Amino acid sequence: MPTAASIDTAAADSLMRAVIASSDTPLLLLDAHATILVASDSFCAAFAIDPAAAAQHALKDVGDGEWDVPQLAALLAATADGTAQVDAYEMALVRVGVARRDLVLKARKLDYADPANVRVLLAIADVTDARIAEQVKDDLVRDKAVLLKELQHRIANSLQIIASVLLQSAKRVGSDESRTHLRDAHSRVMSIAALQRQLAVAGDEEVGLRGYLGDLCRSIGASMIRDHAHIAISVEVDDSKTAAEVSVSLGLIVTELVINALKHAFPEPRGGTITVAYVADGADWTLSVRDDGIGMPGVTDPTSSGLGTTIVDALAKKLGAKVATADAGPGTIVSIIHAG
């Protein structure tokens, strides 16, 4: 007479067979030796397997032997004896005359409370199309990055040409005022060109400020300082990176403040150093431009008039920062302070 355990096992096995047979997901019910007890119609259809050739055959013998994978056999054996379970085993299914299929397998031992009737449920997901889509997406992203880098190089080159024209024009004009305006315009254009070069090198949307502001200050110095032994620009920047849009604003602020210091801090024969510094702590950061020149006695804001002031104030406001000016003793320090 059958026991309650055997009746329960038989009922559970029968129910599982019915569920698997009608499943839209490719499923296999295996015994402890990886012999197929039942295969879903979806499995047979997906992998061109004759249903009659699947049942009661070892998985490794199904089809043209493409399922005979030692690693898979070892994982199924470990699952059957309860020492492991397969969560996301990836394998390439290679069958002669058929395109390669990328599969993800998941296996679970079914607990029937009957050691003599070990059952393993194997689910197979065909991720071939998903992998192809991912590859296409990756290729598009890579192509976009290459095109963007090329565009940034071309923009930087075009800006350098414009800057060169401005500098040559500054050398030819007779008016000192016009010459000054052209040199200022040259420095502003070079600020954007330096950013484009940094973006092209970085290959992402964040800019390392140390390299960017260093290149920018070298460019300003090359165009506006005649004697580098007399006046120098020093850059003290931490390892911060910022978004390209923020970097543009910071670069333009530095350009305006350095130009202002070069114009006013060192009347002949006085020389000195302009120090550009940036330090960040989380969302808080401070950008400062300091000179050790004559200072601005009686004036609380060294950028109190002109286009430079308008640009600095507007950019600081855009960044959500405040402009602070102080006596550096000697010289002047202008700080752009952002409190996150």
Short mmCIF file of C-alpha atoms in Angstrom, two decimals:
data_model
loop_
_atom_site.label_atom_id
_atom_site.label_comp_id
_atom_site.label_asym_id
_atom_site.label_seq_id
_atom_site.Cartn_x
_atom_site.Cartn_y
_atom_site.Cartn_z
CA MET A 1 0.00 0.00 0.00
CA PRO A 2 1.51 3.41 -0.94
CA THR A 3 2.57 5.66 1.90
CA ALA A 4 1.39 9.24 2.38
CA ALA A 5 4.89 10.45 1.46
CA SER A 6 4.87 8.55 -1.84
CA ILE A 7 1.37 9.79 -2.65
CA ASP A 8 2.45 13.39 -1.93
CA THR A 9 5.58 12.95 -4.03
CA ALA A 10 3.65 11.48 -6.93
CA ALA A 11 1.06 14.26 -6.77
CA ALA A 12 3.71 16.97 -6.60
CA ASP A 13 5.64 15.38 -9.46
CA SER A 14 2.52 15.17 -11.58
CA LEU A 15 1.64 18.80 -10.89
CA MET A 16 5.19 19.93 -11.69
CA ARG A 17 5.16 18.02 -14.97
CA ALA A 18 1.90 19.69 -15.98
CA VAL A 19 3.21 23.16 -15.10
CA ILE A 20 6.46 22.63 -17.00
CA ALA A 21 4.80 21.19 -20.08
CA SER A 22 2.58 24.26 -20.46
CA SER A 23 5.17 26.90 -19.54
CA ASP A 24 6.02 29.67 -21.99
CA THR A 25 9.50 29.78 -20.43
CA PRO A 26 11.87 27.01 -21.55
CA LEU A 27 11.93 24.61 -18.58
CA LEU A 28 13.32 21.15 -17.89
CA LEU A 29 12.61 18.76 -15.04
CA LEU A 30 15.69 16.63 -14.41
CA ASP A 31 16.51 13.77 -12.10
CA ALA A 32 19.68 13.43 -10.02
CA HIS A 33 21.64 12.28 -13.09
CA ALA A 34 20.52 15.19 -15.32
CA THR A 35 18.15 12.96 -17.25
CA ILE A 36 15.21 14.89 -18.71
CA LEU A 37 11.94 13.77 -17.15
CA VAL A 38 9.85 16.41 -18.88
CA ALA A 39 10.64 19.27 -21.24
CA SER A 40 8.34 22.20 -21.86
CA ASP A 41 7.02 22.70 -25.36
CA SER A 42 8.68 26.12 -25.31
CA PHE A 43 12.09 24.48 -24.70
CA CYS A 44 11.65 22.10 -27.62
CA ALA A 45 10.46 24.89 -29.91
CA ALA A 46 13.16 27.37 -28.89
CA PHE A 47 16.05 24.95 -29.38
CA ALA A 48 14.66 22.80 -32.21
CA ILE A 49 14.48 19.64 -30.11
CA ASP A 50 12.16 16.75 -30.94
CA PRO A 51 9.98 16.29 -27.82
CA ALA A 52 10.16 12.52 -28.23
CA ALA A 53 13.95 12.69 -28.28
CA ALA A 54 14.09 14.79 -25.12
CA ALA A 55 12.10 12.85 -22.53
CA GLN A 56 14.07 10.18 -20.67
CA HIS A 57 17.31 11.21 -22.34
CA ALA A 58 20.33 12.71 -20.63
CA LEU A 59 20.57 16.45 -21.19
CA LYS A 60 24.07 16.07 -22.61
CA ASP A 61 22.73 13.77 -25.36
CA VAL A 62 19.97 16.11 -26.54
CA GLY A 63 20.27 17.69 -29.99
CA ASP A 64 23.70 17.41 -31.54
CA GLY A 65 25.50 17.35 -28.20
CA GLU A 66 25.50 21.12 -27.74
CA TRP A 67 24.24 20.67 -24.17
CA ASP A 68 27.20 18.47 -23.28
CA VAL A 69 29.01 21.14 -21.27
CA PRO A 70 31.16 19.84 -18.38
CA GLN A 71 30.70 22.99 -16.28
CA LEU A 72 26.92 22.75 -16.62
CA ALA A 73 26.95 19.06 -15.72
CA ALA A 74 29.00 19.77 -12.59
CA LEU A 75 26.66 22.56 -11.50
CA LEU A 76 23.57 20.40 -12.01
CA ALA A 77 25.16 17.55 -10.03
CA ALA A 78 25.98 19.93 -7.17
CA THR A 79 22.44 21.28 -7.27
CA ALA A 80 20.98 17.77 -7.15
CA ASP A 81 22.98 16.81 -4.06
CA GLY A 82 22.11 20.09 -2.36
CA THR A 83 25.62 21.54 -2.18
CA ALA A 84 25.00 24.36 -4.65
CA GLN A 85 22.39 26.13 -6.70
CA VAL A 86 22.61 27.79 -10.08
CA ASP A 87 21.45 31.41 -10.04
CA ALA A 88 22.69 32.88 -13.30
CA TYR A 89 25.01 30.55 -15.19
CA GLU A 90 25.84 32.01 -18.57
CA MET A 91 26.77 29.76 -21.44
CA ALA A 92 27.06 29.92 -25.19
CA LEU A 93 25.01 27.27 -26.97
CA VAL A 94 26.85 26.29 -30.13
CA ARG A 95 25.20 23.93 -32.59
CA VAL A 96 26.48 23.09 -36.05
CA GLY A 97 24.60 25.03 -38.72
CA VAL A 98 22.80 27.20 -36.15
CA ALA A 99 23.70 30.68 -34.96
CA ARG A 100 25.26 30.86 -31.51
CA ARG A 101 22.81 31.46 -28.66
CA ASP A 102 23.66 33.22 -25.40
CA LEU A 103 21.82 31.63 -22.49
CA VAL A 104 21.35 32.31 -18.80
CA LEU A 105 20.43 29.24 -16.73
CA LYS A 106 18.90 28.94 -13.29
CA ALA A 107 18.51 25.63 -11.45
CA ARG A 108 16.82 24.67 -8.19
CA LYS A 109 16.49 21.38 -6.34
CA LEU A 110 12.85 20.57 -5.59
CA ASP A 111 12.30 19.36 -2.05
CA TYR A 112 9.90 16.42 -2.13
CA ALA A 113 11.09 15.08 1.25
CA ASP A 114 11.93 11.91 -0.65
CA PRO A 115 15.69 11.30 -1.11
CA ALA A 116 14.96 8.58 -3.64
CA ASN A 117 13.23 10.99 -6.00
CA VAL A 118 15.55 13.95 -6.53
CA ARG A 119 14.22 16.54 -8.93
CA VAL A 120 15.99 19.58 -10.37
CA LEU A 121 14.12 22.36 -12.16
CA LEU A 122 16.19 24.05 -14.86
CA ALA A 123 15.03 27.34 -16.40
CA ILE A 124 16.68 28.64 -19.57
CA ALA A 125 16.56 32.26 -20.72
CA ASP A 126 17.75 33.13 -24.21
CA VAL A 127 19.47 36.52 -23.90
CA THR A 128 20.97 36.56 -27.39
CA ASP A 129 18.85 39.47 -28.62
CA ALA A 130 19.43 41.39 -25.39
CA ARG A 131 23.20 40.92 -25.70
CA ILE A 132 23.11 42.10 -29.30
CA ALA A 133 21.08 45.15 -28.28
CA GLU A 134 23.57 45.90 -25.50
CA GLN A 135 26.45 45.60 -27.95
CA VAL A 136 24.73 47.93 -30.41
CA LYS A 137 24.11 50.40 -27.60
CA ASP A 138 27.73 50.18 -26.46
CA ASP A 139 28.91 50.72 -30.03
CA LEU A 140 26.67 53.77 -30.39
CA VAL A 141 27.92 55.22 -27.11
CA ARG A 142 31.52 54.59 -28.16
CA ASP A 143 30.93 56.17 -31.59
CA LYS A 144 29.27 59.15 -29.95
CA ALA A 145 32.25 59.57 -27.62
CA VAL A 146 34.68 59.48 -30.55
CA LEU A 147 32.63 62.03 -32.51
CA LEU A 148 32.31 64.27 -29.46
CA LYS A 149 36.05 64.15 -28.84
CA GLU A 150 36.72 65.03 -32.48
CA LEU A 151 34.22 67.89 -32.26
CA GLN A 152 35.90 69.20 -29.11
CA HIS A 153 39.29 69.11 -30.82
CA ARG A 154 37.90 71.05 -33.77
CA ILE A 155 36.19 73.60 -31.54
CA ALA A 156 39.41 74.09 -29.58
CA ASN A 157 41.37 74.54 -32.82
CA SER A 158 38.83 77.02 -34.18
CA LEU A 159 38.89 79.01 -30.95
CA GLN A 160 42.67 79.12 -31.04
CA ILE A 161 42.53 80.50 -34.58
CA ILE A 162 40.08 83.19 -33.44
CA ALA A 163 42.28 83.98 -30.44
CA SER A 164 45.34 84.27 -32.70
CA VAL A 165 43.49 86.70 -34.97
CA LEU A 166 42.53 88.80 -31.94
CA LEU A 167 46.11 88.81 -30.68
CA GLN A 168 47.50 89.80 -34.08
CA SER A 169 44.90 92.55 -34.32
CA ALA A 170 45.93 93.80 -30.88
CA LYS A 171 49.52 94.14 -32.08
CA ARG A 172 48.50 96.18 -35.12
CA VAL A 173 46.04 98.68 -33.67
CA GLY A 174 47.32 102.10 -32.66
CA SER A 175 44.93 102.73 -29.77
CA ASP A 176 46.01 101.49 -26.35
CA GLU A 177 42.38 101.10 -25.31
CA SER A 178 41.56 99.00 -28.37
CA ARG A 179 44.68 96.93 -27.83
CA THR A 180 43.64 96.23 -24.24
CA HIS A 181 40.13 95.19 -25.26
CA LEU A 182 41.47 92.86 -27.95
CA ARG A 183 43.91 91.24 -25.51
CA ASP A 184 41.09 90.76 -23.02
CA ALA A 185 38.92 89.18 -25.70
CA HIS A 186 41.84 86.91 -26.64
CA SER A 187 42.14 85.68 -23.05
CA ARG A 188 38.40 85.01 -22.80
CA VAL A 189 38.41 82.98 -26.00
CA MET A 190 41.44 81.02 -24.81
CA SER A 191 39.57 80.23 -21.59
CA ILE A 192 36.95 78.32 -23.58
CA ALA A 193 39.58 76.76 -25.85
CA ALA A 194 41.46 75.42 -22.81
CA LEU A 195 38.25 73.83 -21.54
CA GLN A 196 37.59 72.15 -24.89
CA ARG A 197 41.10 70.68 -24.86
CA GLN A 198 40.56 69.32 -21.34
CA LEU A 199 37.23 67.76 -22.33
CA ALA A 200 38.82 66.12 -25.35
CA VAL A 201 41.60 64.66 -23.20
CA ALA A 202 39.35 63.62 -20.31
CA GLY A 203 36.90 61.77 -22.54
CA ASP A 204 33.98 62.41 -20.18
CA GLU A 205 31.75 65.25 -19.06
CA GLU A 206 33.83 66.15 -16.00
CA VAL A 207 36.89 68.36 -16.09
CA GLY A 208 39.91 68.12 -13.80
CA LEU A 209 40.32 71.68 -12.56
CA ARG A 210 44.04 71.44 -11.84
CA GLY A 211 44.91 70.76 -15.48
CA TYR A 212 42.26 73.09 -16.86
CA LEU A 213 43.08 76.13 -14.74
CA GLY A 214 46.80 75.44 -15.13
CA ASP A 215 46.53 75.48 -18.94
CA LEU A 216 44.31 78.54 -18.80
CA CYS A 217 46.72 80.55 -16.64
CA ARG A 218 49.68 79.57 -18.81
CA SER A 219 47.76 80.82 -21.84
CA ILE A 220 46.88 84.12 -20.17
CA GLY A 221 50.46 84.58 -19.04
CA ALA A 222 51.83 83.86 -22.50
CA SER A 223 49.68 86.56 -24.08
CA MET A 224 49.76 89.25 -21.36
CA ILE A 225 53.03 88.94 -19.42
CA ARG A 226 56.12 90.26 -21.16
CA ASP A 227 58.66 89.33 -18.48
CA HIS A 228 57.83 86.09 -16.68
CA ALA A 229 60.71 86.65 -14.27
CA HIS A 230 59.00 89.87 -13.25
CA ILE A 231 55.38 88.68 -12.90
CA ALA A 232 54.30 85.06 -12.42
CA ILE A 233 51.01 83.19 -12.16
CA SER A 234 50.84 80.31 -9.69
CA VAL A 235 48.07 77.69 -9.65
CA GLU A 236 47.18 75.81 -6.45
CA VAL A 237 44.23 73.53 -7.17
CA ASP A 238 43.16 70.29 -5.49
CA ASP A 239 42.05 67.12 -7.30
CA SER A 240 38.49 68.35 -7.84
CA LYS A 241 36.53 67.62 -10.98
CA THR A 242 33.48 69.58 -12.04
CA ALA A 243 30.88 69.38 -14.77
CA ALA A 244 31.82 71.06 -18.03
CA GLU A 245 29.23 73.82 -17.56
CA VAL A 246 30.61 74.68 -14.11
CA SER A 247 34.18 74.57 -15.45
CA VAL A 248 33.31 77.13 -18.12
CA SER A 249 32.06 79.55 -15.48
CA LEU A 250 35.06 79.00 -13.21
CA GLY A 251 37.45 79.48 -16.12
CA LEU A 252 35.85 82.74 -17.17
CA ILE A 253 35.92 84.02 -13.59
CA VAL A 254 39.62 83.20 -13.31
CA THR A 255 40.26 84.89 -16.65
CA GLU A 256 38.57 88.12 -15.56
CA LEU A 257 40.25 88.25 -12.15
CA VAL A 258 43.72 87.43 -13.47
CA ILE A 259 43.38 90.04 -16.22
CA ASN A 260 42.27 92.57 -13.60
CA ALA A 261 45.27 91.77 -11.39
CA LEU A 262 47.69 92.04 -14.31
CA LYS A 263 46.27 95.44 -15.21
CA HIS A 264 46.18 97.02 -11.75
CA ALA A 265 48.29 95.17 -9.19
CA PHE A 266 51.76 95.64 -10.62
CA PRO A 267 52.50 99.13 -11.96
CA GLU A 268 56.06 99.48 -13.22
CA PRO A 269 58.55 98.66 -11.85
CA ARG A 270 56.73 96.49 -9.31
CA GLY A 271 56.58 92.74 -9.92
CA GLY A 272 55.00 89.88 -8.05
CA THR A 273 52.86 86.76 -8.19
CA ILE A 274 49.21 86.08 -8.89
CA THR A 275 47.97 82.92 -7.18
CA VAL A 276 44.89 81.08 -8.43
CA ALA A 277 43.59 78.60 -5.85
CA TYR A 278 40.66 76.19 -5.68
CA VAL A 279 39.75 73.91 -2.79
CA ALA A 280 36.60 71.85 -2.28
CA ASP A 281 35.09 70.03 0.68
CA GLY A 282 32.05 68.08 -0.41
CA ALA A 283 29.59 70.52 -1.95
CA ASP A 284 31.48 73.51 -0.50
CA TRP A 285 34.23 75.10 -2.54
CA THR A 286 36.24 78.29 -2.79
CA LEU A 287 37.93 79.75 -5.84
CA SER A 288 40.31 82.61 -5.15
CA VAL A 289 42.64 84.87 -7.11
CA ARG A 290 45.25 86.62 -5.00
CA ASP A 291 48.02 89.04 -5.89
CA ASP A 292 50.83 90.51 -3.81
CA GLY A 293 50.72 93.81 -5.63
CA ILE A 294 49.96 97.34 -4.48
CA GLY A 295 46.47 96.49 -3.24
CA MET A 296 43.46 98.71 -3.66
CA PRO A 297 43.58 101.30 -0.86
CA GLY A 298 40.24 102.97 -0.29
CA VAL A 299 38.44 100.59 -2.65
CA THR A 300 36.51 97.64 -1.25
CA ASP A 301 36.02 95.91 -4.58
CA PRO A 302 38.88 95.81 -7.11
CA THR A 303 36.43 94.85 -9.83
CA SER A 304 34.01 97.63 -8.94
CA SER A 305 33.45 98.76 -12.51
CA GLY A 306 33.61 97.57 -16.07
CA LEU A 307 32.78 94.46 -18.03
CA GLY A 308 34.95 92.26 -15.80
CA THR A 309 32.80 93.00 -12.77
CA THR A 310 29.61 92.27 -14.65
CA ILE A 311 30.95 88.94 -15.88
CA VAL A 312 32.29 87.83 -12.48
CA ASP A 313 29.11 88.80 -10.63
CA ALA A 314 26.86 87.11 -13.20
CA LEU A 315 28.90 83.90 -13.24
CA ALA A 316 29.12 83.73 -9.44
CA LYS A 317 25.35 84.16 -9.22
CA LYS A 318 24.86 81.42 -11.79
CA LEU A 319 27.00 79.09 -9.66
CA GLY A 320 25.09 79.99 -6.50
CA ALA A 321 28.24 81.53 -5.02
CA LYS A 322 29.18 84.83 -3.41
CA VAL A 323 32.03 87.19 -4.27
CA ALA A 324 34.21 88.39 -1.38
CA THR A 325 37.12 90.84 -1.62
CA ALA A 326 39.76 91.40 1.06
CA ASP A 327 43.12 93.03 1.67
CA ALA A 328 45.78 90.33 1.28
CA GLY A 329 48.48 92.44 2.94
CA PRO A 330 50.17 92.97 0.53
CA GLY A 331 47.86 92.86 -2.42
CA THR A 332 44.26 91.84 -2.85
CA ILE A 333 42.36 88.56 -2.75
CA VAL A 334 39.03 87.98 -4.47
CA SER A 335 37.20 84.80 -3.45
CA ILE A 336 34.23 83.07 -5.01
CA ILE A 337 32.64 81.10 -2.18
CA HIS A 338 30.05 78.36 -2.62
CA ALA A 339 28.41 76.91 0.47
CA GLY A 340 26.56 73.72 -0.42
#
